[in-house]
C-alpha cells in the first residue's frame, strides 16, 4: 500500500509499504527526519510520533492504553497524534498521509 510522509519543511515523500510493516519501520528505514523508533516499536520511546491526516484517523486502530501513556512524551502532541510503530499497513489505510513533528523527545 502507499503512504506519504509530510516532512517538517513541508516536502512530501511517498513510499510503498508492504502489508504488515509498521509506519515507523518505513520512516526509519528511509531516514525520514525525526522518525527514530529508538525502542524498536516496543512503546518505550515516542520517537516515532506522527500526526495523522484527519481523513484517515478513523481508519486506524484505536489508541491503546500503553500508546496513550507514551504519547504523553510526544513533543507537539495533537488530537491526531499517534505512535507510528503502532500503525500497521493494511489495505484500509492505502494512501495514508502523516505529518512528521518538528521535534523528537
Ligand atoms: Fe518507540 Fe514507537 S518506536 S514507541
mmCIF file of C-alpha atoms and ligand atoms in Angstrom:
data_model
loop_
_atom_site.group_PDB
_atom_site.id
_atom_site.type_symbol
_atom_site.label_atom_id
_atom_site.label_comp_id
_atom_site.label_asym_id
_atom_site.label_seq_id
_atom_site.Cartn_x
_atom_site.Cartn_y
_atom_site.Cartn_z
ATOM 1 C CA UNK A 1 0.000 0.000 0.000
ATOM 2 C CA UNK A 2 1.073 3.570 -0.460
ATOM 3 C CA UNK A 3 1.706 6.169 2.242
ATOM 4 C CA UNK A 4 3.058 9.678 2.381
ATOM 5 C CA UNK A 5 5.139 11.453 4.993
ATOM 6 C CA UNK A 6 4.868 15.247 5.138
ATOM 7 C CA UNK A 7 8.192 16.476 6.448
ATOM 8 C CA UNK A 8 8.643 19.405 8.847
ATOM 9 C CA UNK A 9 9.798 21.509 5.871
ATOM 10 C CA UNK A 10 6.536 20.676 4.024
ATOM 11 C CA UNK A 11 8.083 18.411 1.408
ATOM 12 C CA UNK A 12 6.253 15.157 0.797
ATOM 13 C CA UNK A 13 7.754 11.693 0.444
ATOM 14 C CA UNK A 14 5.646 8.782 -0.743
ATOM 15 C CA UNK A 15 6.594 5.154 -0.163
ATOM 16 C CA UNK A 16 5.243 1.706 -0.863
ATOM 17 C CA UNK A 17 4.614 -0.151 2.380
ATOM 18 C CA UNK A 18 4.466 -3.926 2.457
ATOM 19 C CA UNK A 19 1.318 -5.204 4.194
ATOM 20 C CA UNK A 20 2.087 -5.842 7.848
ATOM 21 C CA UNK A 21 5.004 -3.394 8.024
ATOM 22 C CA UNK A 22 4.793 -0.604 10.568
ATOM 23 C CA UNK A 23 4.861 3.021 9.575
ATOM 24 C CA UNK A 24 7.777 3.568 11.934
ATOM 25 C CA UNK A 25 9.856 0.955 10.069
ATOM 26 C CA UNK A 26 9.179 2.626 6.736
ATOM 27 C CA UNK A 27 10.078 6.050 8.120
ATOM 28 C CA UNK A 28 13.188 4.853 9.924
ATOM 29 C CA UNK A 29 14.467 2.716 7.050
ATOM 30 C CA UNK A 30 14.036 5.619 4.640
ATOM 31 C CA UNK A 31 15.742 8.018 7.036
ATOM 32 C CA UNK A 32 12.822 10.359 7.488
ATOM 33 C CA UNK A 33 13.803 13.162 9.890
ATOM 34 C CA UNK A 34 12.501 12.802 13.454
ATOM 35 C CA UNK A 35 11.346 9.219 12.973
ATOM 36 C CA UNK A 36 13.883 7.448 15.098
ATOM 37 C CA UNK A 37 11.995 4.494 16.544
ATOM 38 C CA UNK A 38 14.648 4.191 19.221
ATOM 39 C CA UNK A 39 12.866 1.439 21.156
ATOM 40 C CA UNK A 40 12.265 -0.687 18.082
ATOM 41 C CA UNK A 41 8.479 -0.445 18.254
ATOM 42 C CA UNK A 42 8.015 -1.514 21.871
ATOM 43 C CA UNK A 43 6.092 1.537 23.092
ATOM 44 C CA UNK A 44 9.026 2.697 25.152
ATOM 45 C CA UNK A 45 10.129 5.896 23.452
ATOM 46 C CA UNK A 46 7.757 8.209 21.459
ATOM 47 C CA UNK A 47 10.494 8.972 18.913
ATOM 48 C CA UNK A 48 8.133 7.610 16.271
ATOM 49 C CA UNK A 49 5.453 10.291 16.834
ATOM 50 C CA UNK A 50 3.444 11.311 13.763
ATOM 51 C CA UNK A 51 0.311 13.403 13.207
ATOM 52 C CA UNK A 52 -2.244 11.576 11.116
ATOM 53 C CA UNK A 53 -4.267 13.313 8.407
ATOM 54 C CA UNK A 54 -7.746 13.630 9.990
ATOM 55 C CA UNK A 55 -9.264 11.953 6.933
ATOM 56 C CA UNK A 56 -7.576 8.719 7.987
ATOM 57 C CA UNK A 57 -7.883 8.947 11.749
ATOM 58 C CA UNK A 58 -10.987 6.766 11.881
ATOM 59 C CA UNK A 59 -9.486 4.039 9.729
ATOM 60 C CA UNK A 60 -6.741 3.358 12.226
ATOM 61 C CA UNK A 61 -6.999 1.095 15.243
ATOM 62 C CA UNK A 62 -7.803 2.965 18.473
ATOM 63 C CA UNK A 63 -5.024 4.194 20.754
ATOM 64 C CA UNK A 64 -4.192 1.543 23.348
ATOM 65 C CA UNK A 65 -3.565 2.411 26.979
ATOM 66 C CA UNK A 66 0.166 1.800 26.536
ATOM 67 C CA UNK A 67 0.285 4.023 23.461
ATOM 68 C CA UNK A 68 -1.642 6.718 25.327
ATOM 69 C CA UNK A 69 0.854 6.626 28.213
ATOM 70 C CA UNK A 70 3.791 7.015 25.855
ATOM 71 C CA UNK A 71 2.115 9.703 23.719
ATOM 72 C CA UNK A 72 2.335 11.977 26.745
ATOM 73 C CA UNK A 73 6.041 12.265 25.994
ATOM 74 C CA UNK A 74 5.479 13.271 22.362
ATOM 75 C CA UNK A 75 6.501 16.854 21.686
ATOM 76 C CA UNK A 76 3.797 18.930 19.993
ATOM 77 C CA UNK A 77 1.095 16.360 20.574
ATOM 78 C CA UNK A 78 -2.224 16.936 18.784
ATOM 79 C CA UNK A 79 -5.574 15.086 18.869
ATOM 80 C CA UNK A 80 -4.435 13.150 15.795
ATOM 81 C CA UNK A 81 -1.038 12.234 17.188
ATOM 82 C CA UNK A 82 -0.086 8.560 17.025
ATOM 83 C CA UNK A 83 2.997 6.474 17.558
ATOM 84 C CA UNK A 84 3.860 5.217 14.113
ATOM 85 C CA UNK A 85 5.210 1.889 15.391
ATOM 86 C CA UNK A 86 1.612 1.045 16.288
ATOM 87 C CA UNK A 87 0.303 1.699 12.772
ATOM 88 C CA UNK A 88 0.499 -1.346 10.551
ATOM 89 C CA UNK A 89 -0.020 -1.339 6.817
ATOM 90 C CA UNK A 90 -3.455 -2.654 5.855
ATOM 91 C CA UNK A 91 -5.444 -2.144 2.669
ATOM 92 C CA UNK A 92 -7.818 0.174 4.551
ATOM 93 C CA UNK A 93 -5.106 2.755 5.067
ATOM 94 C CA UNK A 94 -3.857 2.821 1.488
ATOM 95 C CA UNK A 95 -2.973 6.451 0.692
ATOM 96 C CA UNK A 96 -2.396 7.339 4.350
ATOM 97 C CA UNK A 97 -0.802 10.737 4.948
ATOM 98 C CA UNK A 98 1.011 11.645 8.152
ATOM 99 C CA UNK A 99 2.901 14.733 9.239
ATOM 100 C CA UNK A 100 6.249 14.413 10.954
ATOM 101 C CA UNK A 101 6.547 16.695 14.002
ATOM 102 C CA UNK A 102 9.313 19.270 14.209
ATOM 103 C CA UNK A 103 10.918 17.809 17.328
ATOM 104 C CA UNK A 104 11.601 14.459 18.943
ATOM 105 C CA UNK A 105 11.644 13.802 22.687
HETATM 106 FE FE1 LIG B 1 9.347 3.535 20.357
HETATM 107 FE FE2 LIG B 1 7.278 3.648 18.686
HETATM 108 S S1 LIG B 1 9.302 3.155 18.239
HETATM 109 S S2 LIG B 1 7.287 3.977 20.821
#
